[in-house]
Phi, psi and omega in degrees: 000134178291155181299325181275002185246130182290157179293329181286338181267006182295136179294139180274131179273138178293141179297139180269124180287126179280143180246090181294142178280186183293324180293319178297321177297317180296318180295318178294322179296316180292323180295321178295323178293326186269358184281092179234138180265130177284150179296129180082006181224130183275348181275145179279141179242139180265140178289167181294334183271016182298316181297318179294318179297326181291314186283339178261005179291154184299329182285341184255313184278078180266157173281123183295155179281106184294326179295319179294321179296317179296323177295318180296318179296322179294320179293324178294316179296327180291330180274352181293136177269148180297143182290133178268144177283165180297322179298319179293321179296315181294318181297328182277336189239354187295327179295320178293318178295321180294322177297321180290325175295319180292335178282351179107002180272154166261164185243133176239116183263127177234163178142177182272132179104158179293137181247017181293309180296326180297311181291325178293320178293321178292322177295324179295326178286341179274339192293336176297334185238344184238152169275132188233136174228130185247141178225124174270092183291340179285347181291136182295337182260004184269134175223151180292320177301318178295323178296317180292324178294325177292324175297319179291322180295326178293331177267016180060034176241096184269123178240134179273233181284100178232156179290165181295318177296323177294323177294320178297315179296323180293320179295317180294331181287331185261002180294130179247351181205163177302138185237134176253121177260118178258114184241115178274127180056066183296337181289347179281347177287157177295151181304321178294324179288325176295321177295320177294324178294323177294323176295327177289321180287348179292335182291140181294340181270004183243132173240141182246126173242106188233161177229150176225146176243350175264126188296324185262012181300318180295344180290342179278352181274139178285171179297322179295321179295318178298322179292321180289321178297317180054052186282143164249113190278137179236123179262110182230125179254107181270329183071015181278159181284156179261029182299317181296316180296321180292321178291330177283322181283326179236079181296328177240135180293124178297149182295333183286345179250006178266115183291345183260007180285133177257123182291129179257133184291316182232139180260136180256129180288139179292334177296320178293325180293317180292326179294330181280352181271159175279171181298319179297320179293322179296319178296322179295318178296322179295317178296318179296320180295317178297320179296322179290321180292330178292332181272355181277131177278119183291150178289140180302137182298139185286348179240140179223118180250120181231115176262125190244022178286165179289149179060024178236122183294139176280146178203151175253120181267000000 
């Protein structure tokens, strides 16, 4: 309204007729069907099947345009970039990652696809100048105390039954050079072991290069752990398969996921079977068992400690 024109003299605009779309029509139709008043209550209540009626209504449940879908898929495929190999990714980014390690940061790798080969290739590029120790946390037989004992054994410091905090303190006491700890799938460790790992990464001579495959895994870390880790996050999508991680986490296929497993009503103990055999049969079974064990390829050890200083022999523990 103009300043010189009264509000009562304002010209009236003709009402604009609304044109509801098909979804609005469907919603109004379903709402009119569902508008029922409960006895003693003036408010309208919708039935439980309101959502289903809405989505299956003729105005909503349309047949998609297949030509349009094919055009969208073609445009998406045209924008796809060719997949880079792990070697190309490491060659393009290792200098940047190395600078961050020298600045005092640890690295946390996230992304789609297995990052085992990525971290192993990056660790291999560090070994001429850094001491590197690798831990496959996804392995069912891997534990942080056993990993720390192997680090002490490499330094000729043998520790028996010691607490986790004592092992961390012992490792930090014998460090003679900067150490890089490569931990695959750090979220697979027990919460207490993750806290001990953060205490280990707190030392200025320790750098942690870890990977996670669960998006919300860092949310379980406390503020003190995040401060001790001092992570610089790297988002890398390798697109590699998780076959290695699955074979490490499930070395033997569980019976509940084997489609060819036949359920047995009663289980017979092998001890009872051996007791029922004669001495000659027992010796024969022992020879057969030894022969089978010799042909079994052992699973790769989940921890690998490699010291790469000059005049120091390399070894895999």
